[in-house]
Coordinates of C-alpha atoms in Angstrom, one line a residue:
M41 CA -26.1 -44.7 42.9
L42 CA -23.4 -42.1 41.9
A43 CA -23.9 -40.2 45.1
H44 CA -23.7 -43.5 47.1
H45 CA -20.4 -44.4 45.5
A46 CA -19.1 -40.8 46.1
A47 CA -20.0 -41.2 49.7
Q48 CA -18.2 -44.5 49.9
H49 CA -15.1 -43.3 48.0
P50 CA -14.6 -39.6 48.8
A51 CA -11.0 -39.6 47.7
I52 CA -11.9 -40.8 44.2
A53 CA -14.7 -38.1 44.0
R54 CA -12.3 -35.4 44.9
A55 CA -9.8 -36.6 42.3
L56 CA -12.5 -36.5 39.6
I57 CA -13.6 -33.0 40.5
A58 CA -10.0 -31.8 40.4
A59 CA -9.5 -33.5 37.0
L60 CA -12.7 -31.9 35.7
L61 CA -11.5 -28.5 36.9
L62 CA -8.1 -28.9 35.3
S63 CA -9.8 -29.9 32.0
L64 CA -12.1 -26.9 32.0
L65 CA -9.3 -24.5 32.9
G66 CA -7.2 -25.9 30.1
A67 CA -10.0 -25.4 27.6
N68 CA -10.5 -21.8 28.7
L69 CA -6.7 -21.2 28.4
W70 CA -6.7 -22.7 24.9
A71 CA -9.6 -20.5 23.8
W72 CA -7.8 -17.4 25.2
V73 CA -4.5 -18.2 23.4
S74 CA -6.4 -18.8 20.1
L75 CA -8.1 -15.5 20.2
L76 CA -4.9 -13.7 21.0
R77 CA -3.2 -15.4 18.1
A78 CA -6.0 -14.4 15.8
E79 CA -5.5 -10.7 16.9
Q80 CA -1.8 -10.9 16.2
I81 CA -2.4 -12.3 12.7
Q82 CA -4.7 -9.4 12.1
A83 CA -2.1 -6.9 13.3
V84 CA 0.6 -8.5 11.0
A85 CA -1.7 -8.3 8.0
R86 CA -2.6 -4.6 8.6
L87 CA 1.1 -3.7 9.1
Q88 CA 2.1 -5.6 6.0
L89 CA -0.6 -3.7 4.0
E90 CA 0.7 -0.3 5.2
T91 CA 4.4 -1.3 4.5
D92 CA 3.7 -2.6 1.0
A93 CA 1.8 0.6 0.1
L94 CA 4.7 2.7 1.5
A95 CA 7.3 0.7 -0.5
R96 CA 5.3 1.2 -3.8
Q97 CA 5.2 5.0 -3.2
I98 CA 8.9 5.1 -2.6
E99 CA 9.5 3.3 -5.9
A100 CA 7.1 5.6 -7.7
R101 CA 8.8 8.7 -6.4
F102 CA 12.3 7.5 -7.3
S103 CA 11.1 6.3 -10.7
H104 CA 9.8 9.8 -11.4
Q105 CA 13.2 11.2 -10.5
T106 CA 15.2 8.8 -12.6
S107 CA 12.9 9.4 -15.5
S108 CA 13.9 13.0 -15.4
L109 CA 17.6 12.0 -15.5
Q110 CA 16.9 9.7 -18.5
R111 CA 15.2 12.5 -20.3
L112 CA 18.2 14.7 -19.7
A113 CA 20.5 11.9 -21.0
S114 CA 18.3 11.6 -24.1
R115 CA 19.3 15.2 -25.0
W116 CA 23.0 14.5 -25.0
P117 CA 23.3 14.8 -28.8
L118 CA 22.4 18.4 -28.3
H119 CA 24.6 18.8 -25.1
H120 CA 27.9 17.1 -25.8
R121 CA 29.4 20.1 -27.4
Q122 CA 27.4 22.7 -25.5
G123 CA 28.5 22.7 -21.9
D124 CA 26.5 25.8 -21.1
L125 CA 23.3 24.3 -22.4
W126 CA 23.9 21.1 -20.4
R127 CA 24.5 23.1 -17.2
Q128 CA 21.3 25.1 -17.9
D129 CA 19.2 21.9 -18.1
V130 CA 21.0 20.4 -15.1
E131 CA 20.2 23.5 -13.0
L132 CA 16.5 23.1 -13.9
L133 CA 16.6 19.4 -12.8
L134 CA 18.4 20.3 -9.6
G135 CA 15.7 22.9 -8.9
D136 CA 13.0 20.3 -9.3
F137 CA 14.7 17.7 -7.1
E138 CA 16.7 18.9 -4.1
N139 CA 18.1 15.5 -3.0
F140 CA 20.9 15.3 -5.6
Q141 CA 24.4 15.6 -4.3
A142 CA 25.6 16.2 -7.8
I143 CA 24.9 15.6 -11.5
E144 CA 28.0 14.7 -13.5
W145 CA 29.3 13.8 -17.0
L146 CA 31.8 11.0 -17.0
D147 CA 33.6 10.7 -20.4
A148 CA 34.3 7.5 -22.3
D149 CA 37.6 7.0 -20.3
Y150 CA 35.5 7.1 -17.0
R151 CA 37.1 10.5 -16.1
M152 CA 34.9 13.2 -14.5
R153 CA 34.5 16.2 -16.9
W154 CA 31.5 18.3 -16.0
I155 CA 29.8 18.5 -12.5
E156 CA 27.0 20.6 -11.1
P157 CA 26.9 22.0 -8.5
L158 CA 30.6 22.5 -8.0
T159 CA 30.2 23.7 -4.4
G160 CA 30.5 20.8 -2.0
N161 CA 31.9 18.5 -4.8
E162 CA 35.3 19.9 -5.2
Q163 CA 36.9 16.6 -4.2
V164 CA 35.7 14.8 -7.3
V165 CA 36.9 17.3 -9.9
G166 CA 39.0 15.3 -12.4
F167 CA 38.2 12.0 -10.6
A168 CA 38.7 8.9 -12.7
Y169 CA 37.2 5.5 -12.0
S170 CA 39.8 2.7 -11.6
P171 CA 39.2 -1.0 -11.9
E172 CA 39.5 -1.2 -8.1
H173 CA 36.5 1.1 -7.5
P174 CA 33.5 -0.9 -6.2
N175 CA 31.3 0.6 -8.9
Y176 CA 33.6 -0.1 -11.8
P177 CA 31.9 -3.5 -12.7
L178 CA 28.6 -1.7 -12.7
L179 CA 29.9 0.9 -15.2
E180 CA 31.1 -1.9 -17.5
D181 CA 27.8 -3.6 -17.3
S182 CA 25.9 -0.4 -18.1
R183 CA 28.1 0.4 -21.0
L184 CA 27.8 -3.1 -22.5
S185 CA 24.0 -3.4 -22.0
G186 CA 23.2 0.2 -22.8
Q187 CA 20.9 0.3 -19.8
P188 CA 20.9 2.6 -16.7
R189 CA 22.2 1.0 -13.5
L190 CA 21.8 2.0 -9.8
S191 CA 24.6 1.1 -7.4
S192 CA 24.4 -0.2 -3.9
S193 CA 25.6 2.1 -1.1
F194 CA 29.3 3.0 -1.2
T195 CA 31.6 5.6 0.3
L196 CA 31.5 9.0 -1.5
Q197 CA 34.7 10.9 -2.3
Q198 CA 32.9 13.9 -0.7
G199 CA 32.5 11.7 2.5
G200 CA 29.5 9.7 3.7
K201 CA 27.4 6.9 2.2
G202 CA 26.0 7.5 -1.3
L203 CA 24.2 5.9 -4.3
A204 CA 25.1 6.5 -8.0
Y205 CA 22.7 6.2 -11.0
Y206 CA 24.7 5.6 -14.2
I207 CA 23.1 6.3 -17.6
P208 CA 25.1 5.6 -20.8
L209 CA 25.4 8.5 -23.2
Y210 CA 25.6 8.5 -27.0
R211 CA 26.5 11.3 -29.4
Q212 CA 23.9 9.9 -31.8
A213 CA 20.7 8.6 -30.2
D214 CA 20.4 4.8 -29.8
Q215 CA 23.8 4.2 -31.6
P216 CA 26.0 2.1 -29.4
H217 CA 29.1 2.8 -31.5
S218 CA 28.8 6.5 -30.5
F219 CA 29.2 5.9 -26.8
D220 CA 30.3 9.1 -25.0
G221 CA 30.5 8.2 -21.3
F222 CA 27.8 8.4 -18.6
L223 CA 25.4 10.8 -17.0
L224 CA 25.7 10.3 -13.2
G225 CA 23.2 11.2 -10.6
I226 CA 24.9 11.1 -7.2
F227 CA 22.8 10.9 -4.0
R228 CA 23.7 11.0 -0.3
V229 CA 21.8 8.0 1.1
E230 CA 20.3 9.8 4.1
V231 CA 19.2 12.8 2.1
L232 CA 17.6 10.7 -0.7
I233 CA 15.7 8.3 1.5
S234 CA 14.6 11.1 3.9
D235 CA 13.2 13.0 0.8
L236 CA 11.5 9.9 -0.7
L237 CA 9.8 9.2 2.7
S238 CA 8.8 12.8 3.4
D239 CA 5.1 13.2 4.0
L240 CA 4.5 9.5 3.3
L241 CA 5.1 8.1 6.8
Q242 CA 2.2 8.0 9.3
T243 CA 3.5 9.7 12.4
H244 CA 3.1 6.5 14.5
L245 CA 5.0 4.2 12.0
S246 CA 8.6 3.2 12.7
V247 CA 10.6 1.9 9.7
D248 CA 14.2 1.0 8.6
F249 CA 15.4 1.3 5.0
K250 CA 18.1 -1.3 4.3
D251 CA 20.3 -2.8 1.6
G252 CA 22.8 -5.6 1.8
S253 CA 25.2 -3.6 3.9
G254 CA 22.7 -2.9 6.7
V255 CA 20.4 -0.1 7.8
L256 CA 20.7 3.0 5.5
F257 CA 17.9 5.1 7.1
S258 CA 15.8 4.7 10.2
H259 CA 12.7 6.6 11.2
Q260 CA 11.2 6.5 14.7
G261 CA 7.5 7.1 14.8
S262 CA 5.7 9.0 17.5
D263 CA 4.8 5.7 19.3
Q264 CA 7.5 3.5 20.9
R265 CA 8.9 0.9 18.5
I266 CA 8.1 -2.7 19.5
P267 CA 11.0 -4.9 18.2
D268 CA 9.3 -8.3 19.0
W269 CA 8.3 -8.8 15.4
S270 CA 8.3 -6.8 12.2
V271 CA 7.3 -7.1 8.5
D272 CA 9.5 -6.6 5.4
S273 CA 8.6 -5.3 1.9
S274 CA 11.1 -5.3 -0.9
V275 CA 11.9 -2.0 -2.6
R276 CA 13.1 -1.8 -6.2
L277 CA 15.0 1.4 -7.0
G278 CA 15.8 1.6 -10.7
D279 CA 17.0 -1.9 -11.6
N280 CA 18.4 -2.5 -8.1
T281 CA 16.3 -5.0 -6.1
G282 CA 18.7 -5.1 -3.2
F283 CA 16.7 -2.7 -0.9
S284 CA 14.0 -3.5 1.6
L285 CA 11.7 -1.6 4.0
T286 CA 11.2 -3.0 7.5
A287 CA 8.3 -1.8 9.6
Y288 CA 7.8 -2.3 13.3
P289 CA 4.4 -2.4 15.1
S290 CA 3.5 0.5 17.3
Q291 CA 1.5 0.7 20.4
R292 CA -1.3 2.3 18.4
L293 CA -1.5 -0.6 16.0
L294 CA -1.5 -3.1 18.8
R295 CA -4.3 -1.2 20.6
S296 CA -6.4 -1.1 17.5
T297 CA -6.2 -4.8 17.0
R298 CA -6.6 -5.9 20.6
T299 CA -10.0 -6.4 22.2
S300 CA -11.3 -7.4 25.6
L301 CA -12.9 -10.5 24.1
P302 CA -10.0 -12.9 24.9
L303 CA -9.8 -11.7 28.5
L304 CA -13.6 -11.8 28.9
V305 CA -13.7 -15.4 27.6
L306 CA -10.9 -16.4 30.0
I307 CA -12.5 -14.8 33.0
S308 CA -16.0 -16.0 32.4
G309 CA -14.9 -19.5 31.5
T310 CA -12.7 -19.7 34.6
L311 CA -15.5 -18.4 36.9
A312 CA -18.0 -20.9 35.3
S313 CA -15.6 -23.8 35.7
L314 CA -14.9 -22.9 39.4
S315 CA -18.6 -22.5 40.0
L316 CA -19.4 -25.9 38.5
C317 CA -16.7 -27.7 40.4
Y318 CA -17.6 -25.9 43.6
A319 CA -21.2 -27.0 43.1
L320 CA -20.1 -30.6 42.7
W321 CA -17.9 -30.3 45.8
L322 CA -20.9 -29.0 47.8
A323 CA -23.0 -31.8 46.4
L324 CA -20.5 -34.4 47.5
I325 CA -20.4 -32.9 51.1
N326 CA -24.2 -32.8 51.2
T327 CA -24.4 -36.4 50.0
Q328 CA -22.0 -37.6 52.7
R329 CA -23.9 -35.8 55.4
W330 CA -27.3 -37.0 54.4
D331 CA -26.0 -40.6 54.1
A332 CA -24.6 -40.4 57.6
L333 CA -27.9 -39.0 59.1
S334 CA -30.4 -41.2 57.2
R335 CA -28.9 -44.6 56.6
S336 CA -32.2 -46.2 57.3
N337 CA -33.9 -44.3 54.4
R338 CA -30.9 -44.5 52.0
A339 CA -32.9 -45.2 48.8
L340 CA -35.2 -42.3 49.3
Q341 CA -32.4 -40.0 50.4
S342 CA -30.3 -41.0 47.3
E343 CA -33.1 -40.0 45.0
I344 CA -33.4 -36.6 46.7
V345 CA -29.7 -36.0 46.5
R346 CA -29.6 -37.0 42.9
R347 CA -32.4 -34.6 41.9
Q348 CA -31.0 -31.8 44.0
S349 CA -27.6 -32.3 42.3
I350 CA -29.1 -32.2 38.8
E351 CA -31.1 -29.1 39.7
E352 CA -28.1 -27.2 41.2
S353 CA -25.9 -28.2 38.2
L354 CA -28.5 -26.9 35.8
Q355 CA -28.8 -23.6 37.6
H356 CA -25.1 -23.1 37.7
N357 CA -24.8 -24.0 34.0
Q358 CA -27.6 -21.5 33.2
A359 CA -25.8 -18.8 35.2
R360 CA -22.6 -19.5 33.5
L361 CA -24.2 -19.3 30.1
K362 CA -26.0 -16.1 31.0
L363 CA -22.7 -14.6 32.2
I364 CA -20.9 -15.5 28.9
L365 CA -23.8 -14.1 26.8
D366 CA -23.9 -10.9 28.8
M367 CA -20.2 -10.3 28.3
T368 CA -20.1 -11.2 24.6
D369 CA -23.1 -9.0 23.9
H370 CA -21.2 -5.9 25.0
S371 CA -18.3 -6.6 22.6
H372 CA -17.7 -4.2 19.7
D373 CA -17.0 -7.2 17.4
A374 CA -19.6 -9.5 15.9
L375 CA -19.2 -13.0 17.3
F376 CA -21.1 -15.9 15.8
I377 CA -20.7 -19.7 15.9
I378 CA -21.7 -22.0 13.0
G379 CA -22.3 -25.7 13.7
L380 CA -21.7 -28.2 10.9
N381 CA -23.3 -31.5 10.1
P382 CA -26.1 -30.4 10.2
Q383 CA -25.2 -26.7 9.4
E384 CA -26.9 -24.3 11.8
L385 CA -26.2 -20.9 13.3
V386 CA -25.5 -21.9 16.9
Y387 CA -25.0 -18.4 18.4
L388 CA -25.1 -14.7 17.5
N389 CA -24.1 -12.0 19.9
R390 CA -26.0 -8.7 20.0
T391 CA -23.5 -6.8 17.7
C392 CA -24.4 -9.1 14.8
W393 CA -28.0 -8.0 14.4
H394 CA -27.8 -4.6 16.0
A395 CA -25.0 -3.4 13.5
L396 CA -27.2 -4.5 10.6
G397 CA -30.4 -2.9 11.8
Y398 CA -32.3 -6.1 12.6
T399 CA -33.6 -7.9 15.7
E400 CA -32.1 -11.3 16.4
E401 CA -35.3 -13.0 15.2
Q402 CA -35.4 -11.0 11.9
L403 CA -31.7 -11.7 11.2
R404 CA -32.1 -15.4 11.8
A405 CA -35.1 -15.5 9.5
V406 CA -33.4 -13.7 6.6
L407 CA -30.3 -16.0 7.0
A408 CA -32.4 -19.1 6.9
I409 CA -34.3 -18.1 3.7
A410 CA -32.0 -15.8 1.7
P411 CA -28.4 -15.5 3.2
A412 CA -27.3 -13.7 0.0
D413 CA -29.5 -10.7 1.1
I414 CA -27.1 -10.2 4.0
M415 CA -23.9 -11.3 2.4
P416 CA -23.9 -10.9 -1.5
D417 CA -21.0 -13.3 -1.9
F418 CA -22.4 -15.9 0.4
E419 CA -22.1 -18.9 -1.9
Q420 CA -18.4 -18.3 -2.6
W421 CA -17.7 -17.7 1.1
A422 CA -19.5 -21.0 2.0
T423 CA -17.2 -22.8 -0.5
D424 CA -14.1 -21.2 1.2
L425 CA -15.4 -22.2 4.6
Q426 CA -15.8 -25.8 3.5
R427 CA -12.1 -25.8 2.4
L428 CA -11.2 -24.4 5.8
V429 CA -13.0 -27.3 7.5
T430 CA -11.2 -29.8 5.3
R431 CA -7.8 -28.6 6.4
R432 CA -9.0 -27.8 10.0
G433 CA -7.2 -24.5 10.1
S434 CA -8.0 -20.8 10.5
A435 CA -8.3 -17.9 8.0
I436 CA -9.2 -14.2 7.7
F437 CA -11.8 -13.2 5.1
Q438 CA -12.7 -9.8 3.7
Q439 CA -16.5 -9.8 3.0
Q440 CA -19.3 -7.3 2.5
V441 CA -22.5 -7.3 4.4
R442 CA -25.7 -5.4 3.6
H443 CA -27.5 -3.2 6.2
R444 CA -31.2 -3.4 6.5
E445 CA -31.4 0.1 5.0
G446 CA -29.5 -1.1 1.9
H447 CA -26.0 0.3 2.2
V448 CA -23.0 -2.1 2.2
L449 CA -20.5 -2.4 5.1
P450 CA -17.0 -4.0 4.8
L451 CA -16.4 -6.8 7.3
E452 CA -13.1 -8.5 8.2
I453 CA -14.0 -12.0 9.5
S454 CA -11.5 -14.1 11.4
V455 CA -12.6 -17.8 11.3
R456 CA -11.2 -20.7 13.3
H457 CA -12.2 -24.4 13.1
L458 CA -13.0 -26.1 16.3
A459 CA -14.0 -29.8 16.8
R460 CA -15.9 -30.7 20.0
Y461 CA -17.7 -33.9 21.0
G462 CA -17.6 -35.3 17.5
R463 CA -18.9 -32.2 15.8
D464 CA -17.2 -29.4 13.8
Y465 CA -17.7 -25.8 14.6
L466 CA -16.5 -22.5 13.1
I467 CA -15.8 -19.7 15.6
C468 CA -16.2 -16.4 13.7
V469 CA -15.2 -12.9 14.8
G470 CA -16.2 -10.0 12.5
R471 CA -15.0 -6.4 12.6
N472 CA -16.0 -3.4 10.5
N473 CA -12.6 -2.3 8.9
T474 CA -13.9 0.7 6.9
E475 CA -11.2 3.0 8.2
Q476 CA -8.4 0.6 7.3
L477 CA -9.7 0.1 3.7
K478 CA -10.0 3.9 3.3
I479 CA -6.4 4.3 4.3
A480 CA -5.3 1.6 1.8
A481 CA -7.5 3.2 -1.0
R482 CA -6.0 6.7 -0.2
L483 CA -2.5 5.4 -0.4
K484 CA -3.2 3.8 -3.8
R485 CA -4.8 7.0 -5.1
L486 CA -1.8 9.1 -3.9
S487 CA 0.6 6.8 -5.7
H488 CA -0.9 8.0 -9.0
L489 CA -1.0 11.7 -8.2
D490 CA 1.7 14.4 -8.5
G491 CA 2.3 15.9 -5.0
L492 CA 2.7 19.5 -6.3
T493 CA 0.0 20.0 -9.0
G494 CA -2.5 17.3 -8.1
L495 CA -2.4 16.0 -11.7
Y496 CA -1.7 12.4 -12.6
N497 CA 2.0 11.6 -12.2
R498 CA 4.5 10.0 -14.6
R499 CA 3.8 6.5 -13.4
Y500 CA 0.1 6.9 -14.2
F501 CA 1.0 8.4 -17.6
D502 CA 3.1 5.4 -18.6
Q503 CA 0.4 2.9 -17.5
T504 CA -2.5 4.8 -19.1
L505 CA -0.7 5.4 -22.4
A506 CA 0.2 1.7 -22.7
S507 CA -3.3 0.6 -21.8
E508 CA -5.0 3.1 -24.3
W509 CA -2.5 2.0 -27.0
R510 CA -3.5 -1.6 -26.7
R511 CA -7.2 -0.8 -26.6
L512 CA -7.2 1.5 -29.6
R513 CA -5.0 -0.9 -31.6
R514 CA -7.8 -3.4 -31.3
E515 CA -10.4 -0.8 -32.4
N516 CA -8.1 0.7 -35.2
T517 CA -8.8 4.2 -33.7
P518 CA -6.2 7.1 -33.4
L519 CA -4.5 8.0 -30.1
G520 CA -3.6 11.7 -29.7
L521 CA -0.8 13.1 -27.4
L522 CA 0.1 16.7 -26.5
M523 CA 3.5 17.4 -24.9
L524 CA 3.5 20.8 -23.2
D525 CA 6.4 22.9 -21.8
V526 CA 6.1 26.2 -19.8
D527 CA 8.1 28.8 -21.7
Y528 CA 11.1 30.4 -20.1
F529 CA 10.3 28.8 -16.8
K530 CA 13.9 28.9 -15.4
R531 CA 13.8 32.7 -16.0
F532 CA 10.5 32.8 -14.2
N533 CA 11.9 31.0 -11.1
D534 CA 15.1 33.2 -11.2
Q535 CA 13.1 36.4 -11.3
L536 CA 10.2 35.5 -8.9
G537 CA 11.5 32.6 -6.8
H538 CA 10.7 28.9 -6.5
Q539 CA 7.5 29.6 -4.5
A540 CA 6.1 31.6 -7.3
G541 CA 7.2 28.9 -9.7
D542 CA 5.3 26.3 -7.8
D543 CA 2.2 28.5 -7.6
A544 CA 2.4 29.0 -11.4
L545 CA 2.7 25.3 -12.0
R546 CA -0.4 24.6 -9.9
Q547 CA -2.4 27.3 -11.8
V548 CA -1.3 25.8 -15.1
A549 CA -2.3 22.3 -13.9
D550 CA -5.8 23.6 -12.9
A551 CA -6.2 25.2 -16.3
L552 CA -5.2 22.0 -18.1
R553 CA -7.6 19.9 -15.9
N554 CA -10.5 22.3 -16.5
S555 CA -10.0 22.6 -20.2
L556 CA -10.4 18.8 -20.9
Q557 CA -14.0 18.2 -21.7
R558 CA -14.1 14.7 -23.2
E559 CA -14.4 11.6 -21.0
G560 CA -11.2 9.7 -21.0
D561 CA -8.9 12.6 -21.7
S562 CA -6.2 13.0 -18.9
A563 CA -3.6 15.6 -18.0
C564 CA -0.3 14.5 -16.4
R565 CA 2.8 16.1 -15.0
Y566 CA 5.5 14.6 -17.1
G567 CA 8.4 16.1 -15.2
G568 CA 9.5 19.6 -14.0
E569 CA 7.6 22.2 -16.0
E570 CA 6.7 19.7 -18.7
F571 CA 3.1 18.2 -19.0
A572 CA 1.4 15.7 -21.2
V573 CA -2.2 15.3 -22.3
I574 CA -3.5 11.9 -23.5
L575 CA -6.4 12.2 -26.0
P576 CA -7.9 8.7 -26.8
G577 CA -9.6 8.6 -30.2
A578 CA -8.3 12.1 -31.2
D579 CA -6.9 12.7 -34.7
M580 CA -4.6 15.5 -35.5
T581 CA -7.4 18.0 -36.1
Q582 CA -8.9 17.3 -32.7
C583 CA -5.5 17.4 -31.1
L584 CA -4.8 20.9 -32.5
R585 CA -8.3 22.1 -31.4
V586 CA -7.6 21.0 -27.8
A587 CA -4.1 22.6 -28.0
E588 CA -5.7 25.9 -29.0
H589 CA -8.1 25.6 -26.0
L590 CA -5.1 25.1 -23.8
H591 CA -3.3 28.1 -25.1
Q592 CA -6.4 30.3 -24.5
A593 CA -6.8 28.8 -21.0
I594 CA -3.2 29.7 -20.1
K595 CA -3.6 33.1 -21.6
R596 CA -6.7 33.8 -19.4
L597 CA -4.6 33.1 -16.3
E598 CA -2.7 36.3 -17.0
I599 CA 0.3 35.1 -14.9
A600 CA 2.9 38.0 -15.2
H601 CA 6.3 36.9 -16.6
P602 CA 8.7 39.9 -16.6
D603 CA 11.4 38.1 -18.6
S604 CA 9.1 36.8 -21.4
P605 CA 8.5 38.5 -24.8
E606 CA 4.8 38.2 -24.1
Q607 CA 5.1 39.6 -20.6
H608 CA 2.9 36.8 -19.3
L609 CA 3.3 33.0 -18.9
T610 CA 2.9 31.0 -22.1
I611 CA 3.3 27.4 -23.2
S612 CA 4.7 25.5 -26.2
I613 CA 2.9 22.4 -27.4
G614 CA 4.0 19.5 -29.5
S615 CA 1.0 17.5 -31.0
A616 CA 1.0 14.0 -32.4
S617 CA -1.6 11.4 -33.3
L618 CA -1.2 7.8 -34.5
I619 CA -3.4 4.8 -35.2
P620 CA -1.6 2.1 -33.2
A621 CA -0.3 -0.6 -35.5
E622 CA 1.3 -4.0 -35.0
G623 CA 5.0 -3.6 -34.3
W624 CA 4.7 0.0 -33.0
E625 CA 5.0 1.0 -29.4
P626 CA 3.8 4.0 -27.3
K627 CA 7.3 5.4 -27.2
E628 CA 7.0 6.2 -30.9
L629 CA 4.1 8.5 -30.2
I630 CA 6.0 10.1 -27.3
S631 CA 9.0 10.7 -29.6
L632 CA 6.8 12.3 -32.3
A633 CA 5.2 14.7 -29.8
D634 CA 8.5 15.5 -28.2
E635 CA 10.1 16.4 -31.5
A636 CA 7.1 18.6 -32.3
L637 CA 7.6 20.3 -28.9
Y638 CA 11.2 21.1 -29.7
Q639 CA 10.2 22.5 -33.1
A640 CA 7.7 24.8 -31.3
K641 CA 10.4 26.0 -29.0
A642 CA 12.8 26.5 -31.9
E643 CA 10.3 28.6 -33.8
G644 CA 9.8 31.0 -31.0
R645 CA 7.7 29.3 -28.3
N646 CA 4.0 30.2 -27.4
R647 CA 2.7 28.0 -30.3
T648 CA 1.7 24.5 -31.3
C649 CA 3.6 22.4 -33.8
Q650 CA 2.3 19.1 -35.1
A651 CA 4.4 16.0 -35.7
Q652 CA 5.3 15.1 -39.2
L653 CA 4.9 11.3 -39.5
A654 CA 6.6 11.1 -42.8
D655 CA 9.8 12.5 -41.4
H656 CA 9.9 10.0 -38.5
D657 CA 11.2 6.5 -38.8
I658 CA 8.7 4.2 -37.1
S659 CA 9.7 0.5 -37.1

């Protein structure tokens, strides 16, 4: 009957075929755009992950540098009448960090008194801050609050853009009435940011470092920068939150997130749509011809045409399906479709079972009986998928799947909801992102390690000491701390050079690491040639025993020191141990160990002194 009406009204039939073709092409185009959008979302997420990790490492490096400045400022009660001693410590700090423009003392009237190095900074000798200076309000705020402050970028007297880190000084520690001006760390913006970013950037990554005035530093990666979109990550330097890091996608990133799947779906869908409509067009022509030739046997001929049309349509549909399946089976990504109400696994491409070491039949059987054997977190994922269906959106999940041989593989699954013919479907594309996770883990590990010695850095020390302090306070157990300083290290550098100094620090670090036998003990580089050892659960006797092992380990290194009384490299150690109590803080333990270290230096170095708790006011 349909063929008869098509023969009677060929114009209507052609219009219907054209409408069907447009609908199918529109559906193919929609699927193509959806897959491209999912790939772009994945690229944005990966770039954001790399940018956030880079921002945290910049913060960690700058925090390590400002901590060294604060430690120098804490010694002002010893320095304020001894300019030579102050300059000696400043030279040590300048030797550790090469990105300073100058380190200066600003007296209580905001006039420059001492400055190192003088070369290159002659323009600021005797300089005084006036109320019109852009940083004058920042000086007032730091003096009133007693806290360090980092400025935004401003024009240096020496020329160029710079940043200033102001630390209030007191002739008597922690006594605001004894205010004695500021310790200033002056940086050239381009030198500081270039140093903070050194060896952190992947060669293909392009980034801009900004503050409120605009771009302060720009790095062009090895790949061409693509300015169509970017991601931002805030950067906190000191107490200044006005900085940000902007990263741009590279060709390498886009290539790694793009697949041929969207194009394959578009091509295969278009070919199938054209084939189907062409088949219908041929059926229409055949029907018209047969109707004209055999009008006398119309009923029989109509039946033949109807059956022939169905058979041809079925063959073309089967060919289209086979073409789509062949193309998706050659994709590197796992593609699977979940039908809902009732829930069933509608389709799996070859990558799904081959990557897990199964055949298709075996994988379907395991998923039907025990899906948690394939995906350990299956129940939670099923709950998340139900929420996704409720809001009819899309999402990216990080899951783990178990190979048939037992090992676990990470899988990033992009899921999009699709409703067709009154039924809900979930289109899922999975990709093994082991390499991306390894990069993120490596960046996190590097953020806790000192670049020169390989020991834990100051950031790790602060976090671990606070964590152990809280844990041992609950257990009413002592926490031991050793503060170590390499004796006459400036003389060592002056005699043998900074390269020899760096080699010596690495050897000392290895000796510290290898001498710690107890689980939980950790050695950290505290700053410059100063180290710290955290000893959870250690009383003073155990701390002194560990300190003696460290002295012997350094002695066995036999590092020649021509300007040392011992003729070889030695260390001074300050030892302290406290049972954490309510109202105390980890800084009390650091202060005890630091005072003991200064006592060891004052008594001639190459020795260990223990802290005297009775002489220290802990409140």
